[in-house]
């Protein structure tokens, strides 16, 4: 039953996500249009055949839910779209001032960004469980390794200039701040101690030298913050696997591999992966502590050919879950943090789009409805705070994307109004038609690319 329930939950979470974001976006247009005295004919969530309709009287707004829930629209009284009775002309959209029209168009994306602020704040008010900012062994040759960081270091504060020190609430918080700094090309200073808070020192992450242009799955590994600290203790051992055949048991503490001391689970996993040489897995000598005794076992991983590229596996869990902390903010602090996070995600989204446009970032970063649905389902299973954070992220993306200066998007209409404000005349009907066609083509290409990326991710090709 559980396996069958997950796809259903994913679909429902996806539909709820779309419904909330579309309603809020169109509600922004609707409320500002009404405030400006524009008559709204229809408020539709979804396209196609209406599966639900409500209208109190012929003169009121018709509220509709369409069969295809992949968007929405607000239809306003407009002389360019049909005849308007003389007594209603002052309520037509095209009769309103340039500032009012621009405000109505901008209100949809603005509503999504405001929603993101509230959602991020709500997630922080509820609180989320995140890994404590205690580092695992940094990857070899990473920025953290060069900075002298090691397994068990607890990061307490961070700073860009060494003056305005900020607290590090969790490893997730640290990764976010470091990612932002790397994209800006800033080095970061860290105040570090051991897991008990002793031995305080300052370490410097030289991020500018990385020349980061893109956020990819390898970034945190190159920086050296890929995982949280976890002790080198064996977890569940699969029956019949290499670990089981070697005599390893759950609870065994690994002390050394081939004579080298093992600091934590991350270092042990690296040793296992490093056992693969020229397509063959070599045997390793492990020293493990079990019931106050030290045993020496020979462990030979298998070659996992079901993954690309092939890797060494011992078919056992290495390391217990990392220590978690509850990250929660007060009312005002949570709201301020929500506004800050919305701004940071907005600017990051714009930077990534700009880099994709000029070829500095991969177009594989574009995601479509399948990826959104998958992440929606995952976040729901993690809890309300995680789902709110996911919903905020998508809301920011929707708000930012709609502000892009592409015809058919809100940003394209704002560009028309900018032209009108500068020249004193609106864009001609002939130009509008050509621009709309070009915009439709660009959007179709972007949607096709996003969908193909989704399929490639599901097939494991990305």
Short mmCIF file of C-alpha atoms in Angstrom, two decimals:
data_model
loop_
_atom_site.label_atom_id
_atom_site.label_comp_id
_atom_site.label_asym_id
_atom_site.label_seq_id
_atom_site.Cartn_x
_atom_site.Cartn_y
_atom_site.Cartn_z
CA UNK A 1 0.00 0.00 0.00
CA UNK A 2 2.78 2.43 0.79
CA UNK A 3 4.45 1.99 -2.58
CA UNK A 4 1.17 2.67 -4.37
CA UNK A 5 0.39 5.68 -2.20
CA UNK A 6 3.56 7.57 -3.09
CA UNK A 7 2.68 8.25 -6.78
CA UNK A 8 -0.81 9.32 -5.70
CA UNK A 9 0.69 11.68 -3.11
CA UNK A 10 3.08 13.06 -5.73
CA UNK A 11 0.25 13.80 -8.17
CA UNK A 12 -1.90 15.39 -5.47
CA UNK A 13 1.02 17.48 -4.18
CA UNK A 14 1.76 18.62 -7.74
CA UNK A 15 -1.87 19.63 -8.34
CA UNK A 16 -2.07 21.46 -5.00
CA UNK A 17 1.21 23.25 -5.79
CA UNK A 18 0.00 24.36 -9.21
CA UNK A 19 -3.39 25.36 -7.85
CA UNK A 20 -1.97 27.55 -5.09
CA UNK A 21 0.59 29.28 -7.31
CA UNK A 22 -1.85 29.90 -10.17
CA UNK A 23 -4.60 31.21 -7.89
CA UNK A 24 -2.20 33.58 -6.11
CA UNK A 25 -0.70 34.83 -9.39
CA UNK A 26 -4.06 35.51 -11.00
CA UNK A 27 -5.45 36.90 -7.74
CA UNK A 28 -2.72 39.56 -7.89
CA UNK A 29 -3.88 40.65 -11.35
CA UNK A 30 -7.53 40.46 -10.28
CA UNK A 31 -7.27 42.51 -7.09
CA UNK A 32 -5.20 45.32 -8.59
CA UNK A 33 -7.47 45.43 -11.67
CA UNK A 34 -10.51 45.84 -9.42
CA UNK A 35 -8.69 48.47 -7.36
CA UNK A 36 -8.01 50.41 -10.57
CA UNK A 37 -11.66 50.25 -11.59
CA UNK A 38 -11.29 47.64 -14.33
CA UNK A 39 -14.15 45.21 -14.88
CA UNK A 40 -12.95 41.59 -14.69
CA UNK A 41 -14.99 39.29 -16.90
CA UNK A 42 -13.43 35.95 -16.01
CA UNK A 43 -11.02 34.52 -13.41
CA UNK A 44 -9.88 31.13 -14.68
CA UNK A 45 -7.64 28.53 -13.07
CA UNK A 46 -6.68 26.14 -15.86
CA UNK A 47 -7.51 26.10 -19.56
CA UNK A 48 -9.90 24.20 -21.79
CA UNK A 49 -13.36 22.94 -20.94
CA UNK A 50 -14.76 24.34 -17.70
CA UNK A 51 -15.32 21.65 -15.06
CA UNK A 52 -16.60 24.18 -12.50
CA UNK A 53 -18.12 27.62 -12.96
CA UNK A 54 -19.63 30.23 -10.66
CA UNK A 55 -21.07 33.68 -11.43
CA UNK A 56 -23.45 35.46 -9.07
CA UNK A 57 -24.96 37.69 -11.77
CA UNK A 58 -24.29 38.52 -15.45
CA UNK A 59 -22.46 41.70 -14.39
CA UNK A 60 -20.14 39.94 -11.91
CA UNK A 61 -16.85 38.13 -12.52
CA UNK A 62 -17.17 34.56 -13.74
CA UNK A 63 -14.93 32.18 -11.74
CA UNK A 64 -13.89 29.05 -13.65
CA UNK A 65 -11.76 25.93 -13.16
CA UNK A 66 -10.53 24.50 -16.46
CA UNK A 67 -9.83 20.86 -17.28
CA UNK A 68 -6.12 21.52 -18.01
CA UNK A 69 -4.54 22.85 -14.76
CA UNK A 70 -1.30 24.17 -16.28
CA UNK A 71 -1.94 27.89 -15.96
CA UNK A 72 -4.67 30.45 -15.63
CA UNK A 73 -5.80 33.86 -16.77
CA UNK A 74 -7.83 36.92 -15.85
CA UNK A 75 -9.94 38.29 -18.71
CA UNK A 76 -10.69 41.98 -18.39
CA UNK A 77 -13.02 44.29 -20.25
CA UNK A 78 -11.00 45.66 -23.18
CA UNK A 79 -12.09 47.52 -26.33
CA UNK A 80 -9.33 45.79 -28.31
CA UNK A 81 -10.95 42.40 -27.73
CA UNK A 82 -14.57 43.22 -28.44
CA UNK A 83 -17.25 45.88 -28.34
CA UNK A 84 -17.77 47.66 -25.03
CA UNK A 85 -21.00 49.35 -24.03
CA UNK A 86 -20.66 53.15 -23.72
CA UNK A 87 -21.57 53.11 -20.01
CA UNK A 88 -18.75 50.61 -19.31
CA UNK A 89 -15.93 52.23 -21.27
CA UNK A 90 -14.45 53.81 -18.15
CA UNK A 91 -14.04 50.23 -16.79
CA UNK A 92 -12.08 48.98 -19.83
CA UNK A 93 -8.45 48.02 -19.31
CA UNK A 94 -7.24 49.90 -22.38
CA UNK A 95 -8.79 53.14 -21.06
CA UNK A 96 -6.69 53.12 -17.89
CA UNK A 97 -3.51 55.15 -17.45
CA UNK A 98 -0.13 53.70 -18.33
CA UNK A 99 0.79 53.40 -14.64
CA UNK A 100 -2.42 51.55 -13.79
CA UNK A 101 -2.00 49.09 -16.65
CA UNK A 102 1.60 48.41 -15.65
CA UNK A 103 0.55 47.91 -12.01
CA UNK A 104 -2.13 45.40 -13.02
CA UNK A 105 0.33 43.40 -15.12
CA UNK A 106 3.10 43.47 -12.50
CA UNK A 107 0.72 42.45 -9.71
CA UNK A 108 0.75 38.75 -10.69
CA UNK A 109 4.52 38.19 -10.33
CA UNK A 110 4.54 40.48 -7.29
CA UNK A 111 1.89 38.28 -5.64
CA UNK A 112 4.06 35.20 -6.22
CA UNK A 113 7.10 36.87 -4.68
CA UNK A 114 5.06 38.06 -1.69
CA UNK A 115 3.69 34.55 -1.28
CA UNK A 116 7.26 33.21 -1.28
CA UNK A 117 8.19 35.58 1.56
CA UNK A 118 5.27 34.30 3.64
CA UNK A 119 5.94 30.65 2.79
CA UNK A 120 9.62 30.89 3.70
CA UNK A 121 8.64 32.66 6.90
CA UNK A 122 6.07 29.97 7.68
CA UNK A 123 8.63 27.21 7.16
CA UNK A 124 11.04 28.96 9.52
CA UNK A 125 8.31 29.55 12.11
CA UNK A 126 7.41 25.86 12.08
CA UNK A 127 11.06 24.82 12.15
CA UNK A 128 12.96 22.19 10.19
CA UNK A 129 15.40 19.45 11.16
CA UNK A 130 18.75 20.07 9.46
CA UNK A 131 22.23 18.55 9.89
CA UNK A 132 24.39 20.24 12.50
CA UNK A 133 27.25 22.19 10.88
CA UNK A 134 29.84 19.55 11.78
CA UNK A 135 31.94 18.64 8.75
CA UNK A 136 32.79 15.26 7.33
CA UNK A 137 36.25 14.67 5.90
CA UNK A 138 36.61 17.14 3.01
CA UNK A 139 37.22 15.63 -0.42
CA UNK A 140 40.85 15.45 -1.49
CA UNK A 141 42.12 18.67 -3.10
CA UNK A 142 38.92 20.53 -2.20
CA UNK A 143 38.85 24.15 -1.00
CA UNK A 144 38.01 23.02 2.55
CA UNK A 145 40.92 20.58 2.65
CA UNK A 146 43.31 23.33 1.53
CA UNK A 147 41.87 25.56 4.26
CA UNK A 148 42.85 22.98 6.89
CA UNK A 149 39.34 21.84 7.73
CA UNK A 150 38.97 18.25 8.90
CA UNK A 151 36.41 15.72 10.03
CA UNK A 152 34.54 16.79 13.17
CA UNK A 153 35.09 20.55 12.75
CA UNK A 154 32.05 22.51 13.93
CA UNK A 155 31.42 25.70 11.95
CA UNK A 156 29.99 28.32 14.29
CA UNK A 157 30.08 31.58 12.26
CA UNK A 158 30.88 32.82 8.75
CA UNK A 159 31.90 36.12 7.22
CA UNK A 160 32.94 37.53 3.87
CA UNK A 161 35.10 40.40 5.10
CA UNK A 162 35.96 39.15 8.58
CA UNK A 163 33.94 41.93 10.24
CA UNK A 164 30.21 41.15 9.98
CA UNK A 165 30.18 37.64 11.40
CA UNK A 166 26.92 35.71 10.99
CA UNK A 167 25.88 32.61 12.96
CA UNK A 168 25.74 29.26 11.15
CA UNK A 169 22.51 27.55 12.17
CA UNK A 170 23.06 24.29 10.28
CA UNK A 171 25.08 22.67 7.52
CA UNK A 172 22.26 23.50 5.10
CA UNK A 173 22.53 27.16 6.07
CA UNK A 174 26.32 27.05 5.62
CA UNK A 175 26.06 25.47 2.17
CA UNK A 176 23.57 28.12 1.03
CA UNK A 177 25.77 31.01 2.18
CA UNK A 178 28.89 29.45 0.68
CA UNK A 179 27.10 28.84 -2.63
CA UNK A 180 26.04 32.50 -2.77
CA UNK A 181 29.59 33.63 -2.01
CA UNK A 182 31.06 31.28 -4.65
CA UNK A 183 28.74 32.65 -7.33
CA UNK A 184 29.75 36.20 -6.35
CA UNK A 185 33.43 35.22 -6.40
CA UNK A 186 33.93 36.06 -2.70
CA UNK A 187 36.19 34.22 -0.28
CA UNK A 188 34.60 33.20 3.03
CA UNK A 189 36.06 33.09 6.53
CA UNK A 190 34.80 30.52 9.04
CA UNK A 191 35.06 30.37 12.82
CA UNK A 192 35.70 26.74 13.61
CA UNK A 193 35.95 24.57 16.71
CA UNK A 194 35.71 20.88 17.50
CA UNK A 195 32.39 19.13 18.15
CA UNK A 196 32.48 20.31 21.77
CA UNK A 197 33.20 23.92 20.80
CA UNK A 198 36.87 23.87 21.84
CA UNK A 199 39.99 24.78 19.87
CA UNK A 200 38.50 27.84 18.17
CA UNK A 201 40.27 29.06 15.06
CA UNK A 202 39.55 30.87 11.77
CA UNK A 203 39.71 29.12 8.39
CA UNK A 204 39.48 30.78 4.99
CA UNK A 205 37.68 29.21 2.02
CA UNK A 206 39.30 30.59 -1.15
CA UNK A 207 36.18 30.37 -3.32
CA UNK A 208 37.14 33.07 -5.82
CA UNK A 209 39.79 30.78 -7.28
CA UNK A 210 37.12 28.25 -8.26
CA UNK A 211 35.60 30.61 -10.84
CA UNK A 212 32.11 29.25 -10.18
CA UNK A 213 29.67 29.99 -13.00
CA UNK A 214 27.15 27.24 -12.45
CA UNK A 215 25.55 25.42 -9.52
CA UNK A 216 25.95 21.72 -10.28
CA UNK A 217 25.93 18.53 -8.18
CA UNK A 218 29.75 18.59 -7.92
CA UNK A 219 30.03 22.11 -6.48
CA UNK A 220 29.80 21.16 -2.79
CA UNK A 221 32.28 18.34 -3.31
CA UNK A 222 34.78 20.72 -4.95
CA UNK A 223 34.32 23.10 -2.04
CA UNK A 224 34.51 20.24 0.47
CA UNK A 225 31.14 20.58 2.21
CA UNK A 226 29.42 17.62 0.58
CA UNK A 227 28.28 15.80 3.72
CA UNK A 228 27.80 16.11 7.46
CA UNK A 229 29.96 14.33 10.01
CA UNK A 230 29.03 10.75 10.76
CA UNK A 231 31.09 8.23 12.70
CA UNK A 232 32.76 5.33 10.86
CA UNK A 233 30.32 2.78 12.26
CA UNK A 234 28.69 0.10 10.14
CA UNK A 235 24.96 0.18 9.70
CA UNK A 236 22.74 -2.48 8.17
CA UNK A 237 24.71 -5.19 6.30
CA UNK A 238 22.98 -6.84 3.37
CA UNK A 239 23.00 -10.64 3.54
CA UNK A 240 25.30 -12.24 0.98
CA UNK A 241 27.03 -9.01 0.04
CA UNK A 242 30.77 -8.28 0.20
CA UNK A 243 30.53 -6.81 3.73
CA UNK A 244 28.58 -9.82 4.99
CA UNK A 245 31.03 -12.30 3.41
CA UNK A 246 33.94 -10.41 5.01
CA UNK A 247 32.37 -10.84 8.46
CA UNK A 248 31.34 -7.22 9.05
CA UNK A 249 28.40 -6.64 11.37
CA UNK A 250 26.15 -3.69 12.17
CA UNK A 251 27.73 -1.65 14.96
CA UNK A 252 31.34 -2.41 13.99
CA UNK A 253 33.53 0.69 14.35
CA UNK A 254 36.11 0.92 11.57
CA UNK A 255 39.48 2.09 12.91
CA UNK A 256 41.85 1.62 9.95
CA UNK A 257 41.84 0.55 6.33
CA UNK A 258 45.14 -0.71 4.92
CA UNK A 259 46.87 0.81 7.94
CA UNK A 260 45.43 4.33 7.42
CA UNK A 261 43.31 5.77 10.26
CA UNK A 262 39.66 6.39 9.37
CA UNK A 263 38.31 9.68 10.73
CA UNK A 264 34.65 9.30 9.81
CA UNK A 265 32.11 7.63 7.54
CA UNK A 266 32.90 9.93 4.60
CA UNK A 267 36.57 8.90 4.66
CA UNK A 268 35.55 5.25 4.80
CA UNK A 269 33.21 5.63 1.82
CA UNK A 270 36.05 7.25 -0.14
CA UNK A 271 38.27 4.27 0.69
CA UNK A 272 35.64 1.87 -0.63
CA UNK A 273 35.21 3.87 -3.85
CA UNK A 274 39.00 4.06 -4.23
CA UNK A 275 39.28 0.27 -4.16
CA UNK A 276 38.25 0.18 -7.83
CA UNK A 277 41.31 0.14 -10.08
CA UNK A 278 41.22 -0.49 -13.85
CA UNK A 279 37.76 -2.01 -13.58
CA UNK A 280 38.73 -4.42 -10.82
CA UNK A 281 38.02 -4.12 -7.08
CA UNK A 282 40.99 -4.90 -4.86
CA UNK A 283 40.80 -6.44 -1.39
CA UNK A 284 41.38 -4.17 1.63
CA UNK A 285 42.46 -4.90 5.18
CA UNK A 286 40.02 -3.42 7.70
CA UNK A 287 40.62 -3.07 11.44
CA UNK A 288 37.31 -2.90 13.27
CA UNK A 289 36.36 -2.59 16.93
CA UNK A 290 33.64 -4.97 18.10
CA UNK A 291 32.70 -5.58 21.75
CA UNK A 292 35.98 -4.05 23.02
CA UNK A 293 37.99 -6.29 20.67
CA UNK A 294 39.89 -5.30 17.53
CA UNK A 295 39.46 -7.58 14.52
CA UNK A 296 41.24 -7.59 11.17
CA UNK A 297 39.00 -8.46 8.23
CA UNK A 298 39.63 -8.66 4.50
CA UNK A 299 36.96 -6.79 2.58
CA UNK A 300 36.75 -7.04 -1.20
CA UNK A 301 34.04 -4.82 -2.74
CA UNK A 302 32.07 -5.88 -5.77
CA UNK A 303 32.02 -3.86 -9.00
CA UNK A 304 28.59 -2.27 -9.41
CA UNK A 305 27.99 -2.23 -13.18
CA UNK A 306 24.37 -1.12 -12.79
CA UNK A 307 25.56 2.48 -12.32
CA UNK A 308 27.48 4.67 -14.74
CA UNK A 309 30.37 4.88 -14.27
CA UNK A 310 30.85 1.53 -12.46
CA UNK A 311 31.83 1.86 -8.78
CA UNK A 312 32.93 -0.29 -5.85
CA UNK A 313 30.21 -1.38 -3.41
CA UNK A 314 30.20 -3.45 -0.21
CA UNK A 315 26.37 -3.62 0.11
CA UNK A 316 26.18 -2.10 3.58
CA UNK A 317 25.26 1.22 5.13
CA UNK A 318 28.29 3.16 6.32
CA UNK A 319 27.77 5.59 9.19
CA UNK A 320 24.69 6.46 11.27
CA UNK A 321 22.50 9.46 10.37
CA UNK A 322 24.22 12.80 11.15
CA UNK A 323 23.35 14.81 14.24
CA UNK A 324 20.35 17.05 13.53
CA UNK A 325 19.37 20.44 14.95
CA UNK A 326 16.03 22.21 14.98
CA UNK A 327 16.23 25.45 13.00
CA UNK A 328 13.41 27.80 13.96
CA UNK A 329 12.96 31.58 13.85
CA UNK A 330 10.80 34.00 15.80
CA UNK A 331 7.92 35.94 14.16
CA UNK A 332 9.82 39.03 13.00
CA UNK A 333 13.11 37.20 12.41
CA UNK A 334 11.32 34.56 10.34
CA UNK A 335 9.60 37.20 8.22
CA UNK A 336 12.87 39.05 7.66
CA UNK A 337 14.61 35.80 6.77
CA UNK A 338 11.76 34.96 4.37
CA UNK A 339 12.24 38.30 2.59
CA UNK A 340 16.02 37.80 2.45
CA UNK A 341 15.73 34.26 1.11
CA UNK A 342 13.18 35.37 -1.52
CA UNK A 343 15.56 38.09 -2.71
CA UNK A 344 18.55 35.71 -2.76
CA UNK A 345 16.67 33.00 -4.68
CA UNK A 346 15.33 35.62 -7.13
CA UNK A 347 18.77 37.01 -7.88
CA UNK A 348 20.24 33.50 -8.13
CA UNK A 349 17.51 32.52 -10.60
CA UNK A 350 18.19 35.58 -12.75
CA UNK A 351 21.94 34.95 -12.69
CA UNK A 352 21.47 31.34 -13.71
CA UNK A 353 19.12 32.30 -16.55
CA UNK A 354 21.60 34.91 -17.73
CA UNK A 355 24.46 32.42 -17.67
CA UNK A 356 22.41 29.86 -19.56
CA UNK A 357 21.60 32.52 -22.16
CA UNK A 358 25.27 33.33 -22.81
CA UNK A 359 26.39 29.71 -22.57
CA UNK A 360 28.20 29.89 -19.21
CA UNK A 361 25.73 27.50 -17.55
CA UNK A 362 24.21 24.29 -18.83
CA UNK A 363 20.67 24.25 -20.20
CA UNK A 364 20.28 21.01 -18.22
CA UNK A 365 19.47 23.22 -15.22
CA UNK A 366 16.00 23.91 -16.66
CA UNK A 367 13.33 21.83 -14.97
CA UNK A 368 9.78 21.09 -16.05
CA UNK A 369 6.56 19.71 -14.60
CA UNK A 370 7.85 16.17 -14.02
CA UNK A 371 10.72 17.36 -11.83
CA UNK A 372 8.42 19.76 -9.98
CA UNK A 373 5.94 16.95 -9.35
CA UNK A 374 8.69 14.65 -8.07
CA UNK A 375 10.08 17.27 -5.68
CA UNK A 376 6.57 18.18 -4.53
CA UNK A 377 5.92 14.58 -3.53
CA UNK A 378 9.28 14.27 -1.77
CA UNK A 379 8.80 17.48 0.22
CA UNK A 380 5.30 16.43 1.34
CA UNK A 381 6.71 13.19 2.76
CA UNK A 382 9.39 15.17 4.63
CA UNK A 383 6.86 17.37 6.43
CA UNK A 384 4.91 20.62 6.23
CA UNK A 385 7.90 22.94 6.69
CA UNK A 386 9.79 21.27 3.82
CA UNK A 387 6.74 21.48 1.56
CA UNK A 388 6.30 25.17 2.35
CA UNK A 389 9.96 25.76 1.48
CA UNK A 390 9.54 23.90 -1.81
CA UNK A 391 6.35 25.83 -2.59
CA UNK A 392 8.20 29.10 -1.89
CA UNK A 393 11.01 28.11 -4.27
CA UNK A 394 8.58 27.38 -7.11
CA UNK A 395 6.65 30.58 -6.35
CA UNK A 396 9.86 32.62 -6.67
CA UNK A 397 10.67 30.89 -9.96
CA UNK A 398 7.19 31.60 -11.31
CA UNK A 399 7.38 35.24 -10.26
CA UNK A 400 10.84 35.78 -11.75
CA UNK A 401 10.10 33.92 -14.99
CA UNK A 402 6.93 35.94 -15.55
CA UNK A 403 8.93 39.16 -15.26
CA UNK A 404 11.28 38.16 -18.10
CA UNK A 405 10.89 40.52 -21.10
CA UNK A 406 9.37 37.85 -23.35
CA UNK A 407 6.17 38.46 -25.32
CA UNK A 408 3.18 36.57 -23.85
CA UNK A 409 4.67 36.89 -20.35
CA UNK A 410 3.92 39.70 -17.92
CA UNK A 411 7.45 41.02 -18.40
CA UNK A 412 6.83 41.31 -22.14
CA UNK A 413 3.75 43.46 -21.54
CA UNK A 414 5.74 45.63 -19.16
CA UNK A 415 8.29 46.15 -21.95
CA UNK A 416 5.45 47.29 -24.22
CA UNK A 417 4.45 49.83 -21.58
CA UNK A 418 8.05 50.95 -21.18
CA UNK A 419 8.15 51.59 -24.93
CA UNK A 420 4.89 53.51 -24.67
CA UNK A 421 6.19 55.57 -21.77
CA UNK A 422 9.41 56.46 -23.61
CA UNK A 423 7.95 57.15 -27.08
CA UNK A 424 4.50 58.37 -26.10
CA UNK A 425 2.77 55.83 -28.37
CA UNK A 426 1.85 52.17 -27.94
CA UNK A 427 3.42 49.30 -29.87
CA UNK A 428 1.67 48.92 -33.22
CA UNK A 429 -0.74 46.05 -33.79
CA UNK A 430 1.49 44.60 -36.53
CA UNK A 431 4.49 44.51 -34.20
CA UNK A 432 2.37 43.05 -31.40
CA UNK A 433 1.32 40.15 -33.60
CA UNK A 434 4.89 39.36 -34.66
CA UNK A 435 6.19 39.66 -31.12
CA UNK A 436 3.44 37.41 -29.76
CA UNK A 437 4.28 34.74 -32.34
CA UNK A 438 7.97 34.97 -31.55
CA UNK A 439 7.24 34.81 -27.82
CA UNK A 440 5.02 31.75 -28.27
CA UNK A 441 7.82 30.02 -30.21
CA UNK A 442 10.43 30.81 -27.53
CA UNK A 443 8.14 29.57 -24.74
CA UNK A 444 7.39 26.38 -26.68
CA UNK A 445 11.11 25.72 -27.12
CA UNK A 446 11.79 26.36 -23.41
CA UNK A 447 8.94 24.07 -22.36
CA UNK A 448 10.16 21.34 -24.72
CA UNK A 449 13.71 21.65 -23.38
CA UNK A 450 12.52 21.56 -19.76
CA UNK A 451 10.40 18.49 -20.43
CA UNK A 452 13.26 16.70 -22.21
CA UNK A 453 15.49 17.47 -19.20
CA UNK A 454 12.83 15.97 -16.94
CA UNK A 455 12.72 12.77 -18.98
CA UNK A 456 16.54 12.56 -19.08
CA UNK A 457 16.68 12.89 -15.26
CA UNK A 458 14.09 10.16 -14.81
CA UNK A 459 16.10 7.89 -17.11
CA UNK A 460 19.32 8.72 -15.26
CA UNK A 461 20.89 10.41 -18.30
CA UNK A 462 21.59 13.71 -16.45
#
